[in-house]
CSV table of N, CA and C in Angstrom, one decimal:
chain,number,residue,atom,x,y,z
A,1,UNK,N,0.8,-1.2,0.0
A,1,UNK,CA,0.0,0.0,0.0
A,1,UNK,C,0.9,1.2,0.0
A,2,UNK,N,1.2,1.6,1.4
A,2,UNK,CA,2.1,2.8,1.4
A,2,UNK,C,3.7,2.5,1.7
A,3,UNK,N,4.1,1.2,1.7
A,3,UNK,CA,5.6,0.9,1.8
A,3,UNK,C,5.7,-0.5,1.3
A,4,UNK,N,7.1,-0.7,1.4
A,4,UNK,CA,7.6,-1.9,0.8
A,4,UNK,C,7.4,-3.2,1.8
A,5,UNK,N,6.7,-4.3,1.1
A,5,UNK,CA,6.4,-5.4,2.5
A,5,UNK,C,7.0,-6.0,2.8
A,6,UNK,N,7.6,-6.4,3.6
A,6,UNK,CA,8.8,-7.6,4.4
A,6,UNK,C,8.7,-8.3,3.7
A,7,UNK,N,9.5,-9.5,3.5
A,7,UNK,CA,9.9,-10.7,3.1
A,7,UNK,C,8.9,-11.6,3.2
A,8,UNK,N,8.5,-11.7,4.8
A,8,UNK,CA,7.6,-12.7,5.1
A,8,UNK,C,6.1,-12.7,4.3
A,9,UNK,N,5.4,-11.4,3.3
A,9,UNK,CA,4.4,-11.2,3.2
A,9,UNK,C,4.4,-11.2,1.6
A,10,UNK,N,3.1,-11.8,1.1
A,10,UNK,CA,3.3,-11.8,-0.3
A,10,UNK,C,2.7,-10.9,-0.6
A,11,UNK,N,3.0,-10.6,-2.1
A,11,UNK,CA,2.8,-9.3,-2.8
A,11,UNK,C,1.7,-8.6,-2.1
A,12,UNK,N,1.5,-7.2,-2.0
A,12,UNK,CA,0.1,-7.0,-2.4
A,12,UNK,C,0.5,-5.3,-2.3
A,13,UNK,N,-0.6,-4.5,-3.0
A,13,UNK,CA,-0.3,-3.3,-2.9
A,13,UNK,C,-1.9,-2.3,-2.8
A,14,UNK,N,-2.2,-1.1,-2.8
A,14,UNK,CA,-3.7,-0.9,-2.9
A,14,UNK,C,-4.7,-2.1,-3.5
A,15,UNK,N,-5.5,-2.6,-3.3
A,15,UNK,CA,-6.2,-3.5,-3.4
A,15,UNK,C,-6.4,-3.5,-5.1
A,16,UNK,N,-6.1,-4.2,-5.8
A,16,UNK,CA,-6.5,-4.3,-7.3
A,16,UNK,C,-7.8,-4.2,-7.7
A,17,UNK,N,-8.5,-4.1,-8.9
A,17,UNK,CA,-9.7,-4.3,-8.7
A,17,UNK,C,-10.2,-6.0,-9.4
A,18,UNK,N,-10.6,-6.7,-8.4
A,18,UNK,CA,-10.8,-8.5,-8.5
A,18,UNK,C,-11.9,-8.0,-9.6
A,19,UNK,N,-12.1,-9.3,-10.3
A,19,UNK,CA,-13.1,-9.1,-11.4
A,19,UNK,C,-14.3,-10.1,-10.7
A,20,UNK,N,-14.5,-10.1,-9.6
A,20,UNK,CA,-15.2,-11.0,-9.0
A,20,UNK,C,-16.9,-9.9,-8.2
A,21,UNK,N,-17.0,-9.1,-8.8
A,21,UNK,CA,-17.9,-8.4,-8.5
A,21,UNK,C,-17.4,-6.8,-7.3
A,22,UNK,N,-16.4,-7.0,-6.7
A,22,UNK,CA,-16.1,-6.1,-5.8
A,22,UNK,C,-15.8,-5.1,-6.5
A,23,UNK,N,-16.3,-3.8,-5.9
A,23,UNK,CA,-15.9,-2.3,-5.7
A,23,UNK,C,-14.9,-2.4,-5.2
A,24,UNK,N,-14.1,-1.1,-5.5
A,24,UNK,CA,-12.9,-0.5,-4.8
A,24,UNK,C,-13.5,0.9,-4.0
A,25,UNK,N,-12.4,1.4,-3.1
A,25,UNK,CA,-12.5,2.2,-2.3
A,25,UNK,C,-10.9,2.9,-1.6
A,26,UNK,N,-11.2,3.5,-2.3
A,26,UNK,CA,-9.3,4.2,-1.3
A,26,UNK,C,-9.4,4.5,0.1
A,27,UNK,N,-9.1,3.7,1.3
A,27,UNK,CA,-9.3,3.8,2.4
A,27,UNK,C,-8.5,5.0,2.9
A,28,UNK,N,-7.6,6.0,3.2
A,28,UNK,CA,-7.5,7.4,3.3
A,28,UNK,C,-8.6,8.3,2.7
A,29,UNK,N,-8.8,8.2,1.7
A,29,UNK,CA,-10.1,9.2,1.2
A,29,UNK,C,-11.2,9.1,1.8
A,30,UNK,N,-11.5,7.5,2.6
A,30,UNK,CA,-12.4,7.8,3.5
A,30,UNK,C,-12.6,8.1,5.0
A,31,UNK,N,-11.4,8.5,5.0
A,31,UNK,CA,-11.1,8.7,7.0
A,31,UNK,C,-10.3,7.6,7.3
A,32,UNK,N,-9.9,6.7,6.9
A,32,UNK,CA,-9.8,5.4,7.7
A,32,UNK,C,-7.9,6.0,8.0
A,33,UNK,N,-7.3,5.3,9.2
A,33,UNK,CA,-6.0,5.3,9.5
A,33,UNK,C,-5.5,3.9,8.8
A,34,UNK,N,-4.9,4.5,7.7
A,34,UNK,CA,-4.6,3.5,7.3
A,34,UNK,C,-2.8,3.1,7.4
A,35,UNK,N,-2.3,3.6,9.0
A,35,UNK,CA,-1.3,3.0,9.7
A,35,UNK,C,-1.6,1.9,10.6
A,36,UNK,N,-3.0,2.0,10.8
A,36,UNK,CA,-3.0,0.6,11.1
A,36,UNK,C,-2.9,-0.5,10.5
A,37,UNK,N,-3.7,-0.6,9.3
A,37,UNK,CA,-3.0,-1.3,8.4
A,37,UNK,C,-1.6,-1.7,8.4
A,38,UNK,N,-0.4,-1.1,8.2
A,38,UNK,CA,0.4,-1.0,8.4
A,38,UNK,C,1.4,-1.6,9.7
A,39,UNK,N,0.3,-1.5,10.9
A,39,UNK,CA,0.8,-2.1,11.9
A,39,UNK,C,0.4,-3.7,12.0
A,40,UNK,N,-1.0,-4.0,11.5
A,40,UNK,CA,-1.2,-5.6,11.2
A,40,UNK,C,-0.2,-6.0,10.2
A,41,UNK,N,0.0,-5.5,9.7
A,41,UNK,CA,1.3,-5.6,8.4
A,41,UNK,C,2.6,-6.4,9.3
A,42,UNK,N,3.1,-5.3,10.4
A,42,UNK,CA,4.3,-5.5,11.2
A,42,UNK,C,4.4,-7.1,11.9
A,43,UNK,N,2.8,-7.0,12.5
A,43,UNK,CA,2.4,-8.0,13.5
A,43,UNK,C,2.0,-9.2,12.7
A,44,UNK,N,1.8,-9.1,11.6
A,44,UNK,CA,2.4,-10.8,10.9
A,44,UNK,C,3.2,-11.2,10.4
A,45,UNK,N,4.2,-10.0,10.4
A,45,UNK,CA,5.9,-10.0,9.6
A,45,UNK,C,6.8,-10.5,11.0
A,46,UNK,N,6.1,-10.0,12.2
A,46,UNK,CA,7.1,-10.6,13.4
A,46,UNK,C,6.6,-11.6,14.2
A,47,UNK,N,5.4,-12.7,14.1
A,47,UNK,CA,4.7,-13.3,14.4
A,47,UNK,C,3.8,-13.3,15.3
A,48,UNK,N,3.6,-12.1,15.4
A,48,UNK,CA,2.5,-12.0,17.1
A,48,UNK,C,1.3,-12.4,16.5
A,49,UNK,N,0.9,-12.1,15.1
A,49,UNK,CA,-0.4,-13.1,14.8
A,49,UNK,C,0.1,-14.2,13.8
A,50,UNK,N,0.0,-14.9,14.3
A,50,UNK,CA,0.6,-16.6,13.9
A,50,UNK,C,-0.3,-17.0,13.2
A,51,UNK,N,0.0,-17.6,11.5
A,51,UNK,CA,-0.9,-18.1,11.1
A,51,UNK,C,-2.1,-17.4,10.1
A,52,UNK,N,-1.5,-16.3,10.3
A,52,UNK,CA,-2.5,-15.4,9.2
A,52,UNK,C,-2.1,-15.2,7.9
A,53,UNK,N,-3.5,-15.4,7.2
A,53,UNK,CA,-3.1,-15.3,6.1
A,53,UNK,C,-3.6,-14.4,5.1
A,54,UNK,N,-4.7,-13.9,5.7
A,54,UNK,CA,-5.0,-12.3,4.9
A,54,UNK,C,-6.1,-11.7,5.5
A,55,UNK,N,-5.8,-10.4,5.1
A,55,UNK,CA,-6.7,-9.3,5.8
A,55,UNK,C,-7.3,-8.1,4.5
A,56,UNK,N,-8.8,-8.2,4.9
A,56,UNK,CA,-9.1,-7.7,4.2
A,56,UNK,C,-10.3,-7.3,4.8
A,57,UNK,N,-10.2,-5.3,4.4
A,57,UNK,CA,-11.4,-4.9,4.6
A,57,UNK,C,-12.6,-4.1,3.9
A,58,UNK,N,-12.9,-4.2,4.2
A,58,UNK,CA,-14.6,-3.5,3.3
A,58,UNK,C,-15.3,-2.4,4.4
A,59,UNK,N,-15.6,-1.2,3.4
A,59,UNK,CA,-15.8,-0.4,3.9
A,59,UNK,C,-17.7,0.0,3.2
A,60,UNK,N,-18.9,0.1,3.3
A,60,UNK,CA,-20.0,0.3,2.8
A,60,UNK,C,-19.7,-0.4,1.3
A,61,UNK,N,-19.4,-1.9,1.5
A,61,UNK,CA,-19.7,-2.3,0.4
A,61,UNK,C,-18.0,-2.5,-0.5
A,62,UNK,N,-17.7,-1.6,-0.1
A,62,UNK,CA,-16.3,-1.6,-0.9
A,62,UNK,C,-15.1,-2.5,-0.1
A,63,UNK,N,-13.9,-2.7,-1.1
A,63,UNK,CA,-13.0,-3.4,-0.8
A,63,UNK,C,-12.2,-1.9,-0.6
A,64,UNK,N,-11.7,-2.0,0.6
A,64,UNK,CA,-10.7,-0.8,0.8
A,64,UNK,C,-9.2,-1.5,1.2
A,65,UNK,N,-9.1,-2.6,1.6
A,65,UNK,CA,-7.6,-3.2,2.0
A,65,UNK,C,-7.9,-4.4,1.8
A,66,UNK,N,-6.5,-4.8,1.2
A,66,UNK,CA,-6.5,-6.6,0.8
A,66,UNK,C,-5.4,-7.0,0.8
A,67,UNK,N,-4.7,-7.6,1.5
A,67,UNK,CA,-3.6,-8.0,1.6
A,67,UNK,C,-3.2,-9.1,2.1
A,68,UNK,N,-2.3,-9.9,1.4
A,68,UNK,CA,-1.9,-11.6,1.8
A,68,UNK,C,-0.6,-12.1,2.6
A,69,UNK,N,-0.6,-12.9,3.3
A,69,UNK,CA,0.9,-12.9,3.8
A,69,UNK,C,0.7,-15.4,4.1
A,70,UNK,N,1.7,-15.2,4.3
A,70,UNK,CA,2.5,-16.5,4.5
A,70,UNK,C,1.7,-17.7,3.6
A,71,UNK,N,1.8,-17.3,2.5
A,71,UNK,CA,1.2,-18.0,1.5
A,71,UNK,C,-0.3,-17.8,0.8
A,72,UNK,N,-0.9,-16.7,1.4
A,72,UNK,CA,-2.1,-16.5,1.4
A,72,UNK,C,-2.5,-16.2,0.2
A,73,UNK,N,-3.8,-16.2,-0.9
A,73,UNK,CA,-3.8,-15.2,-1.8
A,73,UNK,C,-5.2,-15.5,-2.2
A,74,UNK,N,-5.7,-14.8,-3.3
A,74,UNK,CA,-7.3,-14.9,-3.5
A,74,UNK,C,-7.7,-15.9,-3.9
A,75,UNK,N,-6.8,-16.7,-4.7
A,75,UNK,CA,-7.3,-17.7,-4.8
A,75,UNK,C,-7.2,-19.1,-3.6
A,76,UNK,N,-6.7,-18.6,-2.7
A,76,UNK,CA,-6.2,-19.6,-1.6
A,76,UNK,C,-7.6,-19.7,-0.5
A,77,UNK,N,-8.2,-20.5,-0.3
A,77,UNK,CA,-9.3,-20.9,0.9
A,77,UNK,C,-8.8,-20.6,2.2
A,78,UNK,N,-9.5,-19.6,2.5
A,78,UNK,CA,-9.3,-19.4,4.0
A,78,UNK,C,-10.0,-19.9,5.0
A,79,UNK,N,-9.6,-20.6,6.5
A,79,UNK,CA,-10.4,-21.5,7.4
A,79,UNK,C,-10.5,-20.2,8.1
A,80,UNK,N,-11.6,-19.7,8.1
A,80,UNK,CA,-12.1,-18.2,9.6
A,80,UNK,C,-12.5,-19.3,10.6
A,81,UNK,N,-13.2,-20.2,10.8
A,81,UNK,CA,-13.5,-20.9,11.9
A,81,UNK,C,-14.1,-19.8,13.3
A,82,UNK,N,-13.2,-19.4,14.0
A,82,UNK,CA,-13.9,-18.6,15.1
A,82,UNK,C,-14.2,-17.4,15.0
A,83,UNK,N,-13.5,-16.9,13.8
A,83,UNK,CA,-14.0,-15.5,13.5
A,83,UNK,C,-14.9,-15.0,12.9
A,84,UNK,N,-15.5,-15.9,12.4
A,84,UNK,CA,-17.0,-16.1,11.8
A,84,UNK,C,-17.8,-15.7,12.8
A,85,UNK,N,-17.6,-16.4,14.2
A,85,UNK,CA,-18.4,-16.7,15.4
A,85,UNK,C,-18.2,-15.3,16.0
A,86,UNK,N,-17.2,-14.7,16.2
A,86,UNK,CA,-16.9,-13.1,16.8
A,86,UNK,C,-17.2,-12.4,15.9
A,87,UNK,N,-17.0,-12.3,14.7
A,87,UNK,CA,-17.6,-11.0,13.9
A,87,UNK,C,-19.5,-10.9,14.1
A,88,UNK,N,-19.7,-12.2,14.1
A,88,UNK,CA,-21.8,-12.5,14.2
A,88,UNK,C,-21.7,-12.0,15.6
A,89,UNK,N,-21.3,-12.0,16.5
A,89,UNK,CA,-21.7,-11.7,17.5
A,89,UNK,C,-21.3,-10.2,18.0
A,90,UNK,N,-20.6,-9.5,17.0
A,90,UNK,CA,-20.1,-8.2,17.1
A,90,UNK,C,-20.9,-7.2,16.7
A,91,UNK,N,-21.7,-8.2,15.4
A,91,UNK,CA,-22.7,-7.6,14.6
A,91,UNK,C,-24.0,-7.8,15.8
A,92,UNK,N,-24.3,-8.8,16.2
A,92,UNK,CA,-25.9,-9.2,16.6
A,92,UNK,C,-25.5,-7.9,17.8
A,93,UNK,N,-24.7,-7.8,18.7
A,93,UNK,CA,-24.4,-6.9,19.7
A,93,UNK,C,-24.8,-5.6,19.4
A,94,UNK,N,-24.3,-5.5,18.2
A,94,UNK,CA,-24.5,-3.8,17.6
A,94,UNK,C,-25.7,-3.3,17.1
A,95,UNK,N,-26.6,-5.0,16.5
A,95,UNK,CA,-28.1,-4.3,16.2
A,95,UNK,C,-29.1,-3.8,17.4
């Protein structure tokens, strides 16, 4: 996105546009801090999140950040397993 990625993380740079139906969105143009970004970036280049393999976010619909690390990539199957279960319950909380 805005710097060069460690070794440990595979390519990725402003989110491309997938031909899979997704909008794009420039995550600075919409307020977002996008040094955080940057800092999940750090924390799977130094292993504090072990096992990750991509992050990606959407902002009203849009793809604003997409990025892959330790083998990860769009076409790779991701197991969310419990994060399925925290994000539904993040949401059910908030309605």
């Amino acid at each position: 996105m805005l710097f060069t990625a460690p070794a440990a993380m595979a390519e990725s740079a402003a989110p491309t546009p997938p031909d899979d139906g997704w909008k794009m969105a420039d995550a600075k143009a919409l307020g977002w801090h996008t040094s955080l970004f940057e800092t999940a970036d750090r924390k799977v280049a130094d292993g504090t999140w072990k096992g990750t393999t991509s992050l990606l976010v959407v902002h009203d619909g849009k793809l604003i950040h997409e990025r892959y690390y330790n083998g990860g990539s769009r076409e790779h199957l991701n197991d969310t397993r419990s994060l399925t279960k925290t994000v539904t319950a993040m949401l059910l909380g908030a309605a």
